Every structure is written in structure tokens, then in C-alpha cells.
CSV table of C-alpha atoms and ligand atoms in Angstrom, one decimal:
chain,number,residue,atom,x,y,z
A,1304,MET,CA,153.9,106.4,65.3
A,1305,LEU,CA,154.9,104.7,68.5
A,1306,VAL,CA,153.7,106.7,71.5
A,1307,HIS,CA,153.2,106.4,75.2
A,1308,LYS,CA,149.6,106.6,76.2
A,1309,ALA,CA,148.5,107.1,79.7
A,1310,TYR,CA,145.5,105.3,81.3
A,1311,LYS,CA,144.2,106.3,84.7
A,1312,PHE,CA,142.1,103.9,86.8
A,1313,ARG,CA,140.7,103.9,90.3
A,1314,LEU,CA,142.4,101.3,92.5
A,1315,TYR,CA,140.7,99.4,95.3
A,1316,PRO,CA,143.5,97.9,97.4
A,1317,ASN,CA,142.7,95.7,100.4
A,1318,LYS,CA,144.1,96.5,103.9
A,1319,GLY,CA,147.4,94.7,103.4
A,1320,GLN,CA,147.9,96.3,100.0
A,1321,LYS,CA,147.2,99.8,101.4
A,1322,ILE,CA,149.9,99.2,104.0
A,1323,MET,CA,152.3,98.1,101.3
A,1324,ILE,CA,151.5,101.2,99.2
A,1325,ALA,CA,152.1,103.5,102.1
A,1326,LYS,CA,155.4,101.8,102.8
A,1327,THR,CA,156.5,102.0,99.2
A,1328,ILE,CA,155.6,105.7,99.0
A,1329,GLY,CA,157.4,106.3,102.3
A,1330,CYS,CA,160.5,104.4,101.2
A,1331,SER,CA,160.5,106.1,97.8
A,1332,ARG,CA,160.3,109.5,99.6
A,1333,PHE,CA,163.2,108.4,101.9
A,1334,VAL,CA,165.4,107.5,99.0
A,1335,PHE,CA,164.5,110.8,97.2
A,1336,ASN,CA,165.3,112.9,100.2
A,1337,TYR,CA,168.4,110.9,101.2
A,1338,PHE,CA,170.0,111.4,97.9
A,1339,LEU,CA,168.8,114.9,97.5
A,1340,ASP,CA,170.7,115.8,100.6
A,1341,GLN,CA,173.8,114.2,99.2
A,1342,TRP,CA,173.3,115.9,95.8
A,1343,ASN,CA,172.8,119.3,97.5
A,1344,THR,CA,176.0,118.8,99.5
A,1345,ALA,CA,177.9,117.8,96.4
A,1346,TYR,CA,176.5,120.8,94.5
A,1347,ARG,CA,177.5,123.2,97.3
A,1348,GLU,CA,181.0,121.9,97.6
A,1349,THR,CA,181.8,121.3,93.9
A,1350,GLY,CA,179.2,123.1,91.9
A,1351,LYS,CA,178.3,119.8,90.2
A,1352,GLY,CA,175.7,117.2,91.0
A,1353,LEU,CA,176.1,113.4,91.3
A,1354,THR,CA,175.2,110.9,88.8
A,1355,TYR,CA,172.3,108.5,88.7
A,1356,GLY,CA,174.7,105.6,88.3
A,1357,SER,CA,176.8,106.4,91.3
A,1358,CYS,CA,173.7,106.9,93.5
A,1359,SER,CA,172.2,103.6,92.3
A,1360,THR,CA,175.3,101.7,93.4
A,1361,GLN,CA,175.1,103.5,96.7
A,1362,LEU,CA,171.4,102.6,97.1
A,1363,THR,CA,172.3,98.9,96.9
A,1364,GLN,CA,174.8,99.4,99.7
A,1365,LEU,CA,172.3,101.4,101.7
A,1366,LYS,CA,169.8,98.6,101.5
A,1367,ARG,CA,172.2,96.3,103.3
A,1368,GLY,CA,172.1,98.5,106.3
A,1369,LEU,CA,168.5,99.7,106.2
A,1370,THR,CA,166.8,96.3,105.6
A,1371,TRP,CA,163.3,97.9,105.7
A,1372,LEU,CA,164.1,99.3,102.3
A,1373,LYS,CA,164.1,95.7,101.0
A,1374,GLU,CA,160.5,95.1,102.0
A,1375,VAL,CA,159.2,97.3,99.1
A,1376,ASP,CA,159.4,97.2,95.3
A,1377,SER,CA,163.0,97.8,94.4
A,1378,ILE,CA,162.1,99.3,91.0
A,1379,ALA,CA,160.1,101.9,92.7
A,1380,LEU,CA,163.1,103.0,94.7
A,1381,GLN,CA,165.2,103.1,91.5
A,1382,SER,CA,162.6,105.3,89.8
A,1383,SER,CA,162.5,107.6,92.7
A,1384,LEU,CA,166.3,108.1,92.3
A,1385,LYS,CA,165.8,108.5,88.5
A,1386,ASN,CA,163.2,111.2,89.2
A,1387,LEU,CA,165.7,113.1,91.4
A,1388,ALA,CA,168.4,112.8,88.7
A,1389,ASP,CA,166.0,114.1,86.1
A,1390,ALA,CA,164.9,117.0,88.4
A,1391,TYR,CA,168.5,117.9,88.9
A,1392,SER,CA,169.4,117.8,85.3
A,1393,ARG,CA,166.4,120.0,84.5
A,1394,PHE,CA,167.7,122.4,87.2
A,1395,PHE,CA,171.1,122.4,85.6
A,1396,GLN,CA,169.5,123.2,82.2
A,1397,LYS,CA,167.7,126.1,84.0
A,1398,GLN,CA,164.3,124.6,83.2
A,1399,ASN,CA,163.3,124.1,86.8
A,1400,LYS,CA,164.0,125.3,90.3
A,1401,ALA,CA,166.2,123.1,92.4
A,1402,PRO,CA,164.4,119.9,93.6
A,1403,ARG,CA,163.0,120.1,97.1
A,1404,PHE,CA,162.6,117.6,99.8
A,1405,LYS,CA,159.4,115.6,99.7
A,1406,THR,CA,157.2,115.5,102.8
A,1407,LYS,CA,154.1,113.6,103.9
A,1408,MET,CA,152.2,116.8,103.4
A,1409,ASN,CA,152.8,116.9,99.6
A,1410,GLN,CA,149.5,116.8,97.7
A,1411,ILE,CA,150.6,113.9,95.5
A,1412,GLN,CA,151.7,110.8,97.3
A,1413,SER,CA,152.9,108.3,94.7
A,1414,TYR,CA,155.5,105.9,93.5
A,1415,THR,CA,156.3,104.6,90.0
A,1416,THR,CA,157.3,101.1,89.1
A,1417,LYS,CA,158.5,99.9,85.7
A,1418,GLN,CA,157.7,96.8,83.6
A,1419,THR,CA,160.1,94.0,83.9
A,1420,ASN,CA,159.2,90.4,82.9
A,1421,GLY,CA,155.4,90.8,83.2
A,1422,ASN,CA,155.4,92.2,86.7
A,1423,ILE,CA,152.7,94.7,85.7
A,1424,ALA,CA,149.7,93.1,83.9
A,1425,VAL,CA,145.9,93.1,83.7
A,1426,VAL,CA,144.6,89.8,85.0
A,1427,GLY,CA,140.8,89.6,84.6
A,1428,ASN,CA,139.4,92.5,86.5
A,1429,LYS,CA,142.5,92.9,88.6
A,1430,LEU,CA,145.8,94.6,88.1
A,1431,LYS,CA,149.0,92.8,88.9
A,1432,LEU,CA,151.6,95.0,90.6
A,1433,PRO,CA,155.0,94.2,92.1
A,1434,LYS,CA,154.8,93.4,95.8
A,1435,LEU,CA,151.1,94.1,95.9
A,1436,GLY,CA,149.9,91.1,93.9
A,1437,LEU,CA,146.5,91.3,92.3
A,1438,VAL,CA,144.7,94.6,93.1
A,1439,LYS,CA,141.1,95.2,92.4
A,1440,PHE,CA,140.6,98.1,89.9
A,1441,ALA,CA,137.9,99.9,87.9
A,1442,ARG,CA,138.7,98.8,84.5
A,1443,SER,CA,136.9,101.5,82.5
A,1444,ARG,CA,139.0,101.2,79.4
A,1445,ILE,CA,141.0,98.6,77.6
A,1446,ILE,CA,144.8,99.1,77.6
A,1447,HIS,CA,146.2,98.9,74.1
A,1448,GLY,CA,149.9,98.1,73.7
A,1449,ARG,CA,152.8,97.1,75.9
A,1450,ILE,CA,152.7,98.3,79.5
A,1451,VAL,CA,155.8,100.4,80.3
A,1452,SER,CA,155.2,101.7,83.8
A,1453,ALA,CA,152.6,102.2,86.5
A,1454,THR,CA,152.3,105.0,89.0
A,1455,VAL,CA,150.3,104.3,92.1
A,1456,LYS,CA,148.8,107.4,93.8
A,1457,GLU,CA,147.0,108.1,97.0
A,1458,THR,CA,145.0,111.3,96.9
A,1459,PRO,CA,144.5,113.6,99.9
A,1460,SER,CA,140.9,112.4,100.1
A,1461,GLY,CA,142.2,108.8,100.6
A,1462,LYS,CA,141.4,107.4,97.2
A,1463,TYR,CA,143.8,105.3,95.2
A,1464,TYR,CA,144.6,105.6,91.5
A,1465,VAL,CA,147.0,104.0,89.1
A,1466,SER,CA,148.3,105.7,85.9
A,1467,ILE,CA,149.5,103.1,83.4
A,1468,LEU,CA,151.8,104.1,80.5
A,1469,ALA,CA,151.5,101.8,77.5
A,1470,GLU,CA,153.5,101.9,74.4
A,1471,THR,CA,151.2,101.8,71.4
A,1472,GLU,CA,151.0,102.5,67.7
A,1473,VAL,CA,148.8,105.4,66.7
A,1474,GLN,CA,147.6,106.0,63.2
A,1475,PRO,CA,147.3,109.7,62.0
A,1476,PHE,CA,143.8,111.0,61.4
A,1477,ARG,CA,142.8,111.7,57.9
A,1478,LYS,CA,143.4,115.2,56.5
A,1479,THR,CA,140.5,117.6,56.4
A,1480,ASP,CA,142.0,120.7,54.7
A,1481,SER,CA,140.6,122.8,57.5
A,1482,ALA,CA,142.1,125.2,60.0
A,1483,VAL,CA,140.6,126.5,63.2
A,1484,GLY,CA,141.4,129.0,65.9
A,1485,VAL,CA,140.4,128.6,69.5
A,1486,ASP,CA,139.9,131.2,72.2
A,1487,VAL,CA,139.7,130.0,75.7
A,1488,GLY,CA,138.1,132.1,78.4
A,1489,LEU,CA,136.2,132.3,81.6
A,1490,ASN,CA,132.7,132.7,80.2
A,1491,ASP,CA,132.9,129.8,77.7
A,1492,PHE,CA,135.6,127.2,78.0
A,1493,ALA,CA,136.4,127.5,74.3
A,1494,VAL,CA,135.1,129.4,71.3
A,1495,LEU,CA,136.1,128.1,67.9
A,1496,SER,CA,136.5,130.3,64.8
A,1497,ASN,CA,133.9,128.3,63.0
A,1498,GLY,CA,131.3,129.5,65.5
A,1499,LEU,CA,131.3,126.4,67.8
A,1500,ARG,CA,131.1,127.3,71.4
A,1501,PHE,CA,131.9,125.0,74.3
A,1502,PRO,CA,130.4,126.5,77.4
A,1503,ASN,CA,131.7,125.7,80.9
A,1504,PRO,CA,129.2,123.0,82.0
A,1505,LYS,CA,126.9,124.4,84.8
A,1506,PHE,CA,128.1,121.9,87.3
A,1507,PHE,CA,131.7,123.3,87.1
A,1508,ARG,CA,130.3,126.5,88.6
A,1509,THR,CA,128.3,124.6,91.2
A,1510,LEU,CA,131.3,122.6,92.3
A,1511,GLU,CA,133.5,125.8,92.4
A,1512,LYS,CA,130.9,127.5,94.7
A,1513,LYS,CA,130.8,124.4,96.9
A,1514,LEU,CA,134.6,124.3,97.0
A,1515,ALA,CA,134.9,127.9,98.0
A,1516,LYS,CA,132.4,127.4,100.8
A,1517,GLU,CA,134.1,124.3,102.2
A,1518,GLN,CA,137.5,126.0,102.0
A,1519,LYS,CA,136.3,128.8,104.1
A,1520,LYS,CA,135.1,126.3,106.7
A,1521,LEU,CA,138.5,124.6,106.5
A,1522,SER,CA,140.4,127.8,107.3
A,1523,ARG,CA,138.1,128.5,110.2
A,1524,ARG,CA,138.8,125.0,111.6
A,1525,LYS,CA,142.5,125.6,111.1
A,1526,GLU,CA,142.3,128.8,113.1
A,1527,LEU,CA,140.4,127.0,115.9
A,1528,ALA,CA,143.0,124.3,116.0
A,1529,VAL,CA,145.8,126.8,116.2
A,1530,LYS,CA,144.0,128.7,119.0
A,1531,ARG,CA,143.6,125.5,121.0
A,1532,LYS,CA,147.3,124.7,120.3
A,1533,CYS,CA,146.2,121.5,118.8
A,1534,LYS,CA,148.5,120.0,116.1
A,1535,LEU,CA,146.9,120.1,112.7
A,1536,THR,CA,147.6,116.4,112.1
A,1537,GLU,CA,145.7,115.6,115.3
A,1538,ALA,CA,142.8,118.0,114.8
A,1539,LYS,CA,140.0,115.6,113.8
A,1540,ASN,CA,137.5,118.2,112.6
A,1541,TYR,CA,140.1,119.9,110.5
A,1542,GLN,CA,141.3,116.6,109.0
A,1543,LYS,CA,137.7,115.6,108.2
A,1544,GLN,CA,137.1,118.9,106.5
A,1545,ARG,CA,140.5,118.7,104.6
A,1546,LYS,CA,139.4,115.4,103.1
A,1547,LYS,CA,136.0,116.9,102.1
A,1548,VAL,CA,137.7,119.8,100.3
A,1549,SER,CA,140.1,117.4,98.5
A,1550,ARG,CA,137.2,115.2,97.3
A,1551,ILE,CA,135.4,118.2,95.8
A,1552,TYR,CA,138.7,119.4,94.2
A,1553,GLU,CA,139.5,116.0,92.7
A,1554,LYS,CA,135.9,115.8,91.3
A,1555,MET,CA,136.3,119.1,89.7
A,1556,VAL,CA,139.7,118.4,88.2
A,1557,ASN,CA,138.5,115.1,86.8
A,1558,ALA,CA,135.4,116.6,85.3
A,1559,ARG,CA,137.4,119.3,83.6
A,1560,HIS,CA,139.9,116.8,82.4
A,1561,ASP,CA,137.3,114.7,80.7
A,1562,TYR,CA,135.8,117.7,79.1
A,1563,LEU,CA,139.0,119.0,77.6
A,1564,HIS,CA,139.8,115.6,76.3
A,1565,LYS,CA,136.5,115.4,74.4
A,1566,ILE,CA,136.9,118.9,72.9
A,1567,SER,CA,140.6,118.4,71.9
A,1568,THR,CA,140.0,115.1,70.2
A,1569,MET,CA,137.2,116.6,68.2
A,1570,MET,CA,139.3,119.6,67.2
A,1571,ILE,CA,142.2,117.4,66.1
A,1572,LYS,CA,139.9,115.1,64.2
A,1573,ASN,CA,138.2,117.9,62.3
A,1574,HIS,CA,141.1,120.2,61.5
A,1575,ASP,CA,144.6,120.1,60.2
A,1576,ILE,CA,145.8,123.4,61.7
A,1577,ILE,CA,144.8,124.6,65.1
A,1578,GLY,CA,145.7,128.1,66.3
A,1579,ILE,CA,145.8,128.8,70.0
A,1580,GLU,CA,147.0,131.7,72.1
A,1581,ASP,CA,150.1,131.3,74.2
A,1582,LEU,CA,148.3,131.7,77.5
A,1583,GLN,CA,149.8,133.3,80.5
A,1584,VAL,CA,149.3,130.9,83.4
A,1585,THR,CA,150.0,132.8,86.6
A,1586,ASN,CA,151.0,131.0,89.8
A,1587,MET,CA,147.9,129.3,91.1
A,1588,LEU,CA,148.8,130.1,94.7
A,1589,LYS,CA,149.0,133.8,94.0
A,1590,ASN,CA,145.6,133.8,92.4
A,1591,GLU,CA,142.9,135.0,94.6
A,1592,ARG,CA,140.0,134.1,92.4
A,1593,LEU,CA,139.5,130.4,92.7
A,1594,ALA,CA,137.5,130.1,89.5
A,1595,LYS,CA,140.2,131.8,87.5
A,1596,ALA,CA,142.9,129.7,89.0
A,1597,ILE,CA,141.1,126.5,88.2
A,1598,SER,CA,140.4,127.7,84.6
A,1599,GLU,CA,144.1,128.5,84.1
A,1600,VAL,CA,145.1,125.1,85.2
A,1601,SER,CA,142.7,123.5,82.7
A,1602,TRP,CA,143.8,125.9,79.9
A,1603,SER,CA,147.4,124.8,80.3
A,1604,GLN,CA,146.3,121.1,80.4
A,1605,PHE,CA,144.2,121.8,77.3
A,1606,ARG,CA,147.2,123.2,75.5
A,1607,SER,CA,149.5,120.3,76.4
A,1608,VAL,CA,146.8,117.7,75.4
A,1609,LEU,CA,146.4,119.5,72.1
A,1610,GLU,CA,150.2,119.5,71.7
A,1611,TYR,CA,150.6,115.8,72.1
A,1612,LYS,CA,147.4,114.8,70.2
A,1613,ALA,CA,148.5,117.0,67.2
A,1614,LYS,CA,151.8,115.2,67.2
A,1615,TRP,CA,150.3,111.8,67.5
A,1616,TYR,CA,147.6,112.3,64.8
A,1617,GLY,CA,149.7,114.2,62.3
A,1618,LYS,CA,148.1,117.6,62.8
A,1619,GLN,CA,149.6,121.0,63.4
A,1620,LEU,CA,149.2,123.1,66.5
A,1621,VAL,CA,150.3,126.7,66.2
A,1622,ILE,CA,150.9,128.6,69.5
A,1623,VAL,CA,150.4,132.2,68.7
A,1624,ALA,CA,152.7,134.6,70.7
A,1625,ARG,CA,151.3,136.4,73.6
A,1626,ASN,CA,151.9,139.8,72.1
A,1627,PHE,CA,149.7,139.1,69.1
A,1628,PRO,CA,146.6,141.2,69.8
A,1629,SER,CA,144.0,138.5,69.0
A,1630,SER,CA,141.2,140.3,70.8
A,1631,GLN,CA,141.9,143.8,69.4
A,1632,LEU,CA,142.2,143.1,65.7
A,1633,CYS,CA,139.2,143.2,63.5
A,1634,SER,CA,139.1,139.7,61.9
A,1635,ASN,CA,137.4,141.3,58.9
A,1636,CYS,CA,139.6,144.2,57.9
A,1637,GLY,CA,142.6,144.0,60.3
A,1638,HIS,CA,141.9,147.4,62.0
A,1639,GLN,CA,143.2,147.4,65.6
A,1640,ASN,CA,140.8,148.6,68.3
A,1641,LYS,CA,142.7,149.2,71.6
A,1642,GLU,CA,139.4,149.7,73.5
A,1643,VAL,CA,139.0,146.0,73.4
A,1644,LYS,CA,141.9,145.6,75.9
A,1645,ASN,CA,139.2,146.2,78.5
A,1646,LEU,CA,138.0,142.7,79.3
A,1647,ALA,CA,134.5,144.0,80.0
A,1648,VAL,CA,134.0,144.7,76.3
A,1649,ARG,CA,132.1,141.6,75.2
A,1650,ASP,CA,131.2,142.8,71.7
A,1651,TRP,CA,132.1,145.8,69.6
A,1652,ILE,CA,131.7,147.3,66.1
A,1653,CYS,CA,134.8,147.9,64.0
A,1654,LYS,CA,135.2,151.7,63.3
A,1655,LYS,CA,136.7,151.0,59.9
A,1656,CYS,CA,134.5,148.3,58.3
A,1657,TYR,CA,131.5,148.4,60.7
A,1658,VAL,CA,131.4,144.7,61.3
A,1659,HIS,CA,129.9,143.7,64.6
A,1660,HIS,CA,132.2,141.4,66.6
A,1661,ASP,CA,131.7,139.0,69.5
A,1662,ARG,CA,134.9,139.4,71.5
A,1663,ASP,CA,135.7,135.7,71.8
A,1664,LEU,CA,134.6,134.6,68.3
A,1665,ASN,CA,136.6,137.5,66.7
A,1666,ALA,CA,139.7,136.5,68.7
A,1667,SER,CA,139.4,132.9,67.6
A,1668,ARG,CA,139.1,134.0,64.0
A,1669,ASN,CA,142.3,136.1,64.3
A,1670,LEU,CA,144.1,133.1,65.8
A,1671,CYS,CA,142.9,130.9,62.9
A,1672,GLN,CA,144.2,133.4,60.3
A,1673,GLU,CA,147.5,133.9,62.2
A,1674,ALA,CA,147.9,130.1,62.3
A,1675,ILE,CA,147.3,129.8,58.6
A,1676,ARG,CA,149.7,132.6,57.9
A,1677,ARG,CA,152.4,131.1,60.0
A,1678,THR,CA,152.0,127.6,58.4
A,1679,ALA,CA,151.7,129.0,54.8
A,1680,GLY,CA,153.5,126.6,52.5
A,1681,THR,CA,154.0,123.9,55.0
A,1682,VAL,CA,150.6,122.4,54.7
A,1683,GLY,CA,148.1,122.2,51.9
A,1684,ILE,CA,145.8,125.0,53.0
A,1685,ALA,CA,145.5,128.3,51.2
B,1441,ZN,ZN1,137.0,145.9,60.5
């Protein structure tokens, strides 16, 4: 199967390259906002959007007047426009809210450029990128296949990364005739129906505590700056602290990401059917408990990673509906115990068959059984 694989690397641009990256991000944002404005106007007046084609022609004309747009990678500007068109068509299909203007304050500052005639390539320990030339990068993995695109990002803590998409052929994993259910939670990251537990590594919690502490400090500094009528962009102590918070946050996200990649690959390798609950991911901003908010983000990542890996490697992922009472059912006899609705109940004894259950393990067993039931006849597992 031909798939697009993403590779993420740390970039180490020199001073000139950093300036060019900032310019390209700025111009891409300008193009996005300029055409978003036009698109919004058209939508207000006609109820319809514009087309990528017509905007693209207009962009060429725009560049004649605004010559600074010519300084940066033209493909990056085209992809910014493409992004907008895609965002708008998702909006029209009611999959998304209407696209919003991008600002310098957005968490993700990035631009995407596409492969044309070898303009993106690995040359020794450097990465060739349009307009930037050869950029030093941490080549931690070998890129397999044809490079399709590269997204250059600057994080709030001032680090640079590149995500490279490469088109590559993947071979399905061998069949194992095995099914598994997985329950994700706050105590353990994941509990599998075969009894395997993946605890949240201790340093996740350490980092979370550190983050909470530094975030408090950040909001105090914000208050101070506001009191002094100092602009936040000019408040040095605030900015310093903001970077510190971002660094911890990035570290945490990366660590979780590595962890869930390891677990998901192992699961896909060892099992043909994987049952997982359709998790409710609440709006992160509304969530007061940081630890929970972060867990939810990694659960949804876990699910999407399982989704594409199952597809790539010829396995089946079954998303079990939210109303399936995976925690309440006895995985031995099927009796439903509504008392388990209470999250504080960590273990219980079934009133009908007297089997003792660990909450998470029992849930994962039910998810496994449900996944098997729902795939009955489609795969070779009884
Ligand atoms: Zn029972």
C-alpha cells in the first residue's frame, strides 16, 4: 500500500535562514488572511465561496504590486492558499467552523512547501529547502520513499522543526488471529484485555506538576504587566516565562507522542482486531484539570495513530460507540452493574457470577468482545 509517512526532525537554521523562515511564515499568513477576507466578503454577499483557481491567478497579480511577496518561496504561498480553500470547503461540508484570521500569536507558526524538481532533499546531514538552501538538521531517522512536502515550524519556545511527508510503500503485518480491547484512562495510559498494562511513565506526572507551577507564575507575571500598563509583547519577564512554559509543554507532548507510537505499533503487530472506546474529548480550554486535558489530547492522538496504522498494516480497528457500557458490564457473564458508573469504583464483584473485576481490565475485555462481535464473519477469528 502506498502511504504518506510523516517524519519530524529538529532544524537548526542559521541567522539568515531564521530570517527567511520568519518572512515566509509572515507572507504565508498575509496571503491566508488577504484571501480569507475576500472569501468572507464573497460568502456574505453571495452565500458562496471563491475557488482556489481564481485566487491563485489573483495571487500572481498581487505579487506584481507587493514585490516583497516575491522574496519568499512561492510554493509556500500557494499552499497557504490551498489550506484556506480546504478549510473553507470543510466549512461548507459542515465539518469545521469557518476559518479564522491567523495572527502572530497563534501557537503554531509554520509554512508548507511542496516537492518540485528536487527542491526538497536530504544532502548529507543537511536538508535542502527552497529559498533556505542547506539547513542543518537532527537526522534521527532515515526517510524512506519520495519526499512530497515539508512543513517548517517555529515553536513558541523558539525551536525549529520540519515535518517531512514521504510517499512510501508499506507491507501489511502478518496475521496473528488475535483480538484485543484497550481501555485508556488517567491511572494507566492503557490497559489491554490480555492483561498488559501501560502505566503513565512517572516523568509525565513530574512534568505536569512542573508545568502547572510555571503556568501559575506566568499568569502572575501577566497580571503584573497589565497592572503596570505594559504591553505583553514588551513585558520581558512575562515573555521569558512564556517560553519556559512552552518548552515544558513541548517536552511533554513529544514524550507522550513517542510513548503512544510504541504502544500502538506493538498492538497492531500483535493483533488483527483492536477494540477501542469512542472517547469523548472535551474542549481542552474548558478543562480545568490540566492532567486530564493533556491525557485527552494524547488519547485522541492514540486513536488516530491506531486508525492509520491499522489501515497501513492490514489490521482492523473497531471504534465502539460511546453508549456501550464497557465499564459496567461483567465481561464474564454480561450482567450490568450500574454502580460502576462512579469513577471511584476501581474494582468490583459481579453480583451474578461473583467474579472479581479490575475496572479497567474488565472494560478492555468488554471492548475486545464487542470488537469481535462486530467484526464477526469479516475476519478469521471466532
Ligand atoms: Zn458476572
